[in-house]
Amino acid sequence: CAGTDRMDAPVNAAWEQRQQVLNQLQEWSIQGSLHVRDNQDSQSARIRWWQQQEEFQVNLWGTFNIGATEISGTAERVTVIQAGEPPFISEEPEMLFYDQLGFELPIHYLHYWIKGAPFPGMAAELTFGELNQVSSLNQNGWQVQYLAYTNYGLASLPTRIRLSKSPLRLDLVRLNWTLTETGDDSDE
Amino acid sequence: DSDDSRALLVEELTALGSLSTDVRQLVMASSGSVLEESQIRFYLKRPDGFYWETLSPYPELIVTDGTTLWNFQPDLFQVTIDDWDASQSELAAQLLSGQGAQALAEYEVTHQAIQSGGTEYYLDPLDPASLYEEVTLFFDQQGLASLLLVSTNGQRTFWEFSNREFNTTIADSQFQFSVPDDEMLDVLDRRSATQAN
């Protein structure tokens, strides 16, 4: 299979080209399940992430609407609104929301990791599978493993991801992507 | 006044001995946009039998007999087994199963007859820290027809029941789950050790 050489400096032109496609993908939404496990507990929720340029909204909900959570904002400012709680606003982009959610959710970085790409302009260790798809990525203290990809025409995108930062493990599974062509305003 | 409405609603819920029904569930963001629509098969048997099987867009079974709670996600090869604690159960589950009366004590209840026949009940929480802004139950002539949960962050869950069968006999075995013996399965048994058989 393709080499799994460690990639500190991007030497692989094909990966360079794929990374550009992924970074240009600025309008998308994903639906799936999020399973959270640390050494005491595990919980799961449905997740819908909507992204348009810098703006995003992440909704989390459990069966019977338990844990209904809406996280929305831009890189500069994020608002978390949870059932039964007053809204929480943060201007710290690297916020991990541990106090709000009960687990760390690195949204600022996940905005790129979820597409199968490292956060730009930061050191990252990458290993590759076939078709220049990242199979695992270490960045900013997190390990991100890409366990499945699906081809969505514009790009092949991860549909099963495991983020780990001991003792926490976040599994994003059953991911279903909806992509919007950016740049051309043709509305099919 | 609120007590009469509450008494009427308790009466309607108590008359709900068992239910087997299809459920169309809509989860909506605070903006009203639909986050997800799912198809569910639901069985209820007073006081403790609760079977909630999501058929689409993903497969998940949640079932309890009042003692044990199973959660089975076949496409993820995952089963979690927990002790069932009715007091921990979520409001909607409490309303539909045996704990309706106690749960309703924390709500102001009003009701209104609907022209097309049937009655709508509105629950407004007395507890300011409640997770809900409002809960609405609609009963048509046949019985419970829909339920709307509005969370304080504006997110909503709407259940619409169809092909309903009220108070038919449902075997207790409907609310038992036997873990398939398949070595691919990741079984997480979190019951207190004494019970694990």
JSON list of C-alpha atoms in Angstrom, two decimals, chain A residues 25-111:
[
{"chain": "A", "resi": 25, "resn": "LEU", "atom": "CA", "xyz": [-14.06, 23.56, 1.08]},
{"chain": "A", "resi": 26, "resn": "GLN", "atom": "CA", "xyz": [-15.68, 26.27, 3.17]},
{"chain": "A", "resi": 27, "resn": "GLU", "atom": "CA", "xyz": [-19.40, 25.50, 2.94]},
{"chain": "A", "resi": 28, "resn": "TRP", "atom": "CA", "xyz": [-20.51, 22.13, 4.24]},
{"chain": "A", "resi": 29, "resn": "SER", "atom": "CA", "xyz": [-22.62, 20.40, 6.84]},
{"chain": "A", "resi": 30, "resn": "ILE", "atom": "CA", "xyz": [-22.20, 17.05, 8.54]},
{"chain": "A", "resi": 31, "resn": "GLN", "atom": "CA", "xyz": [-24.64, 14.84, 10.39]},
{"chain": "A", "resi": 32, "resn": "GLY", "atom": "CA", "xyz": [-23.53, 11.92, 12.53]},
{"chain": "A", "resi": 33, "resn": "SER", "atom": "CA", "xyz": [-23.02, 10.46, 15.98]},
{"chain": "A", "resi": 34, "resn": "LEU", "atom": "CA", "xyz": [-20.51, 11.52, 18.61]},
{"chain": "A", "resi": 35, "resn": "HIS", "atom": "CA", "xyz": [-19.40, 9.00, 21.26]},
{"chain": "A", "resi": 36, "resn": "VAL", "atom": "CA", "xyz": [-17.37, 10.33, 24.16]},
{"chain": "A", "resi": 37, "resn": "ARG", "atom": "CA", "xyz": [-15.39, 8.05, 26.47]},
{"chain": "A", "resi": 38, "resn": "ASP", "atom": "CA", "xyz": [-13.01, 8.84, 29.30]},
{"chain": "A", "resi": 39, "resn": "ASN", "atom": "CA", "xyz": [-12.00, 6.62, 32.19]},
{"chain": "A", "resi": 40, "resn": "GLN", "atom": "CA", "xyz": [-15.12, 7.33, 34.26]},
{"chain": "A", "resi": 41, "resn": "ASP", "atom": "CA", "xyz": [-17.94, 7.60, 31.84]},
{"chain": "A", "resi": 42, "resn": "SER", "atom": "CA", "xyz": [-19.17, 7.37, 28.29]},
{"chain": "A", "resi": 43, "resn": "GLN", "atom": "CA", "xyz": [-21.95, 9.30, 26.60]},
{"chain": "A", "resi": 44, "resn": "SER", "atom": "CA", "xyz": [-23.23, 9.61, 23.07]},
{"chain": "A", "resi": 45, "resn": "ALA", "atom": "CA", "xyz": [-25.14, 12.24, 21.14]},
{"chain": "A", "resi": 46, "resn": "ARG", "atom": "CA", "xyz": [-26.20, 13.06, 17.62]},
{"chain": "A", "resi": 47, "resn": "ILE", "atom": "CA", "xyz": [-24.25, 15.91, 16.06]},
{"chain": "A", "resi": 48, "resn": "ARG", "atom": "CA", "xyz": [-24.98, 18.30, 13.20]},
{"chain": "A", "resi": 49, "resn": "TRP", "atom": "CA", "xyz": [-22.17, 20.70, 12.17]},
{"chain": "A", "resi": 50, "resn": "TRP", "atom": "CA", "xyz": [-22.98, 23.49, 9.73]},
{"chain": "A", "resi": 51, "resn": "GLN", "atom": "CA", "xyz": [-20.09, 25.57, 8.35]},
{"chain": "A", "resi": 52, "resn": "GLN", "atom": "CA", "xyz": [-20.16, 28.57, 6.02]},
{"chain": "A", "resi": 53, "resn": "GLN", "atom": "CA", "xyz": [-16.85, 30.38, 5.55]},
{"chain": "A", "resi": 54, "resn": "GLU", "atom": "CA", "xyz": [-15.88, 31.47, 9.06]},
{"chain": "A", "resi": 55, "resn": "GLU", "atom": "CA", "xyz": [-19.35, 30.98, 10.56]},
{"chain": "A", "resi": 56, "resn": "PHE", "atom": "CA", "xyz": [-20.40, 27.69, 12.11]},
{"chain": "A", "resi": 57, "resn": "GLN", "atom": "CA", "xyz": [-23.11, 26.08, 14.20]},
{"chain": "A", "resi": 58, "resn": "VAL", "atom": "CA", "xyz": [-22.79, 22.75, 15.99]},
{"chain": "A", "resi": 59, "resn": "ASN", "atom": "CA", "xyz": [-25.90, 21.13, 17.43]},
{"chain": "A", "resi": 60, "resn": "LEU", "atom": "CA", "xyz": [-25.71, 18.23, 19.86]},
{"chain": "A", "resi": 61, "resn": "TRP", "atom": "CA", "xyz": [-28.68, 16.25, 21.10]},
{"chain": "A", "resi": 62, "resn": "GLY", "atom": "CA", "xyz": [-29.36, 12.94, 22.70]},
{"chain": "A", "resi": 63, "resn": "THR", "atom": "CA", "xyz": [-32.28, 10.58, 22.61]},
{"chain": "A", "resi": 64, "resn": "PHE", "atom": "CA", "xyz": [-35.37, 12.37, 23.98]},
{"chain": "A", "resi": 65, "resn": "ASN", "atom": "CA", "xyz": [-33.56, 15.67, 23.36]},
{"chain": "A", "resi": 66, "resn": "ILE", "atom": "CA", "xyz": [-31.32, 15.17, 26.38]},
{"chain": "A", "resi": 67, "resn": "GLY", "atom": "CA", "xyz": [-28.32, 17.49, 26.40]},
{"chain": "A", "resi": 68, "resn": "ALA", "atom": "CA", "xyz": [-29.70, 19.77, 23.72]},
{"chain": "A", "resi": 69, "resn": "THR", "atom": "CA", "xyz": [-26.70, 22.01, 23.00]},
{"chain": "A", "resi": 70, "resn": "GLU", "atom": "CA", "xyz": [-26.15, 24.69, 20.37]},
{"chain": "A", "resi": 71, "resn": "ILE", "atom": "CA", "xyz": [-22.62, 26.00, 19.80]},
{"chain": "A", "resi": 72, "resn": "SER", "atom": "CA", "xyz": [-22.39, 28.78, 17.23]},
{"chain": "A", "resi": 73, "resn": "GLY", "atom": "CA", "xyz": [-20.04, 31.55, 16.19]},
{"chain": "A", "resi": 74, "resn": "THR", "atom": "CA", "xyz": [-16.85, 32.37, 14.28]},
{"chain": "A", "resi": 75, "resn": "ALA", "atom": "CA", "xyz": [-13.14, 31.90, 15.00]},
{"chain": "A", "resi": 76, "resn": "GLU", "atom": "CA", "xyz": [-13.23, 35.04, 17.17]},
{"chain": "A", "resi": 77, "resn": "ARG", "atom": "CA", "xyz": [-16.34, 34.49, 19.22]},
{"chain": "A", "resi": 78, "resn": "VAL", "atom": "CA", "xyz": [-18.32, 31.40, 20.24]},
{"chain": "A", "resi": 79, "resn": "THR", "atom": "CA", "xyz": [-21.68, 31.12, 22.03]},
{"chain": "A", "resi": 80, "resn": "VAL", "atom": "CA", "xyz": [-22.80, 27.93, 23.79]},
{"chain": "A", "resi": 81, "resn": "ILE", "atom": "CA", "xyz": [-26.52, 27.62, 24.57]},
{"chain": "A", "resi": 82, "resn": "GLN", "atom": "CA", "xyz": [-27.55, 24.54, 26.53]},
{"chain": "A", "resi": 83, "resn": "ALA", "atom": "CA", "xyz": [-30.94, 23.48, 27.79]},
{"chain": "A", "resi": 84, "resn": "GLY", "atom": "CA", "xyz": [-31.33, 24.62, 31.36]},
{"chain": "A", "resi": 85, "resn": "GLU", "atom": "CA", "xyz": [-28.22, 26.86, 31.32]},
{"chain": "A", "resi": 86, "resn": "PRO", "atom": "CA", "xyz": [-27.65, 30.56, 30.66]},
{"chain": "A", "resi": 87, "resn": "PRO", "atom": "CA", "xyz": [-25.79, 31.23, 27.35]},
{"chain": "A", "resi": 88, "resn": "PHE", "atom": "CA", "xyz": [-21.97, 31.06, 27.62]},
{"chain": "A", "resi": 89, "resn": "ILE", "atom": "CA", "xyz": [-19.89, 33.35, 25.38]},
{"chain": "A", "resi": 90, "resn": "SER", "atom": "CA", "xyz": [-16.15, 33.00, 24.76]},
{"chain": "A", "resi": 91, "resn": "GLU", "atom": "CA", "xyz": [-13.70, 35.10, 22.75]},
{"chain": "A", "resi": 92, "resn": "GLU", "atom": "CA", "xyz": [-10.94, 32.52, 23.21]},
{"chain": "A", "resi": 93, "resn": "PRO", "atom": "CA", "xyz": [-10.84, 30.55, 19.93]},
{"chain": "A", "resi": 94, "resn": "GLU", "atom": "CA", "xyz": [-8.98, 27.61, 21.48]},
{"chain": "A", "resi": 95, "resn": "MET", "atom": "CA", "xyz": [-11.75, 27.14, 24.06]},
{"chain": "A", "resi": 96, "resn": "LEU", "atom": "CA", "xyz": [-12.28, 23.45, 24.82]},
{"chain": "A", "resi": 97, "resn": "PHE", "atom": "CA", "xyz": [-15.71, 23.80, 26.50]},
{"chain": "A", "resi": 98, "resn": "TYR", "atom": "CA", "xyz": [-14.88, 21.22, 29.19]},
{"chain": "A", "resi": 99, "resn": "ASP", "atom": "CA", "xyz": [-16.99, 23.05, 31.83]},
{"chain": "A", "resi": 100, "resn": "GLN", "atom": "CA", "xyz": [-19.95, 23.41, 29.45]},
{"chain": "A", "resi": 101, "resn": "LEU", "atom": "CA", "xyz": [-19.96, 19.96, 27.86]},
{"chain": "A", "resi": 102, "resn": "GLY", "atom": "CA", "xyz": [-18.23, 17.77, 30.45]},
{"chain": "A", "resi": 103, "resn": "PHE", "atom": "CA", "xyz": [-15.61, 16.80, 27.88]},
{"chain": "A", "resi": 104, "resn": "GLU", "atom": "CA", "xyz": [-13.11, 18.71, 25.73]},
{"chain": "A", "resi": 105, "resn": "LEU", "atom": "CA", "xyz": [-14.25, 19.54, 22.19]},
{"chain": "A", "resi": 106, "resn": "PRO", "atom": "CA", "xyz": [-11.41, 21.27, 20.22]},
{"chain": "A", "resi": 107, "resn": "ILE", "atom": "CA", "xyz": [-13.80, 22.99, 17.76]},
{"chain": "A", "resi": 108, "resn": "HIS", "atom": "CA", "xyz": [-11.25, 25.54, 16.56]},
{"chain": "A", "resi": 109, "resn": "TYR", "atom": "CA", "xyz": [-8.96, 22.74, 15.25]},
{"chain": "A", "resi": 110, "resn": "LEU", "atom": "CA", "xyz": [-11.71, 20.28, 14.46]},
{"chain": "A", "resi": 111, "resn": "HIS", "atom": "CA", "xyz": [-12.88, 22.71, 11.80]}
]
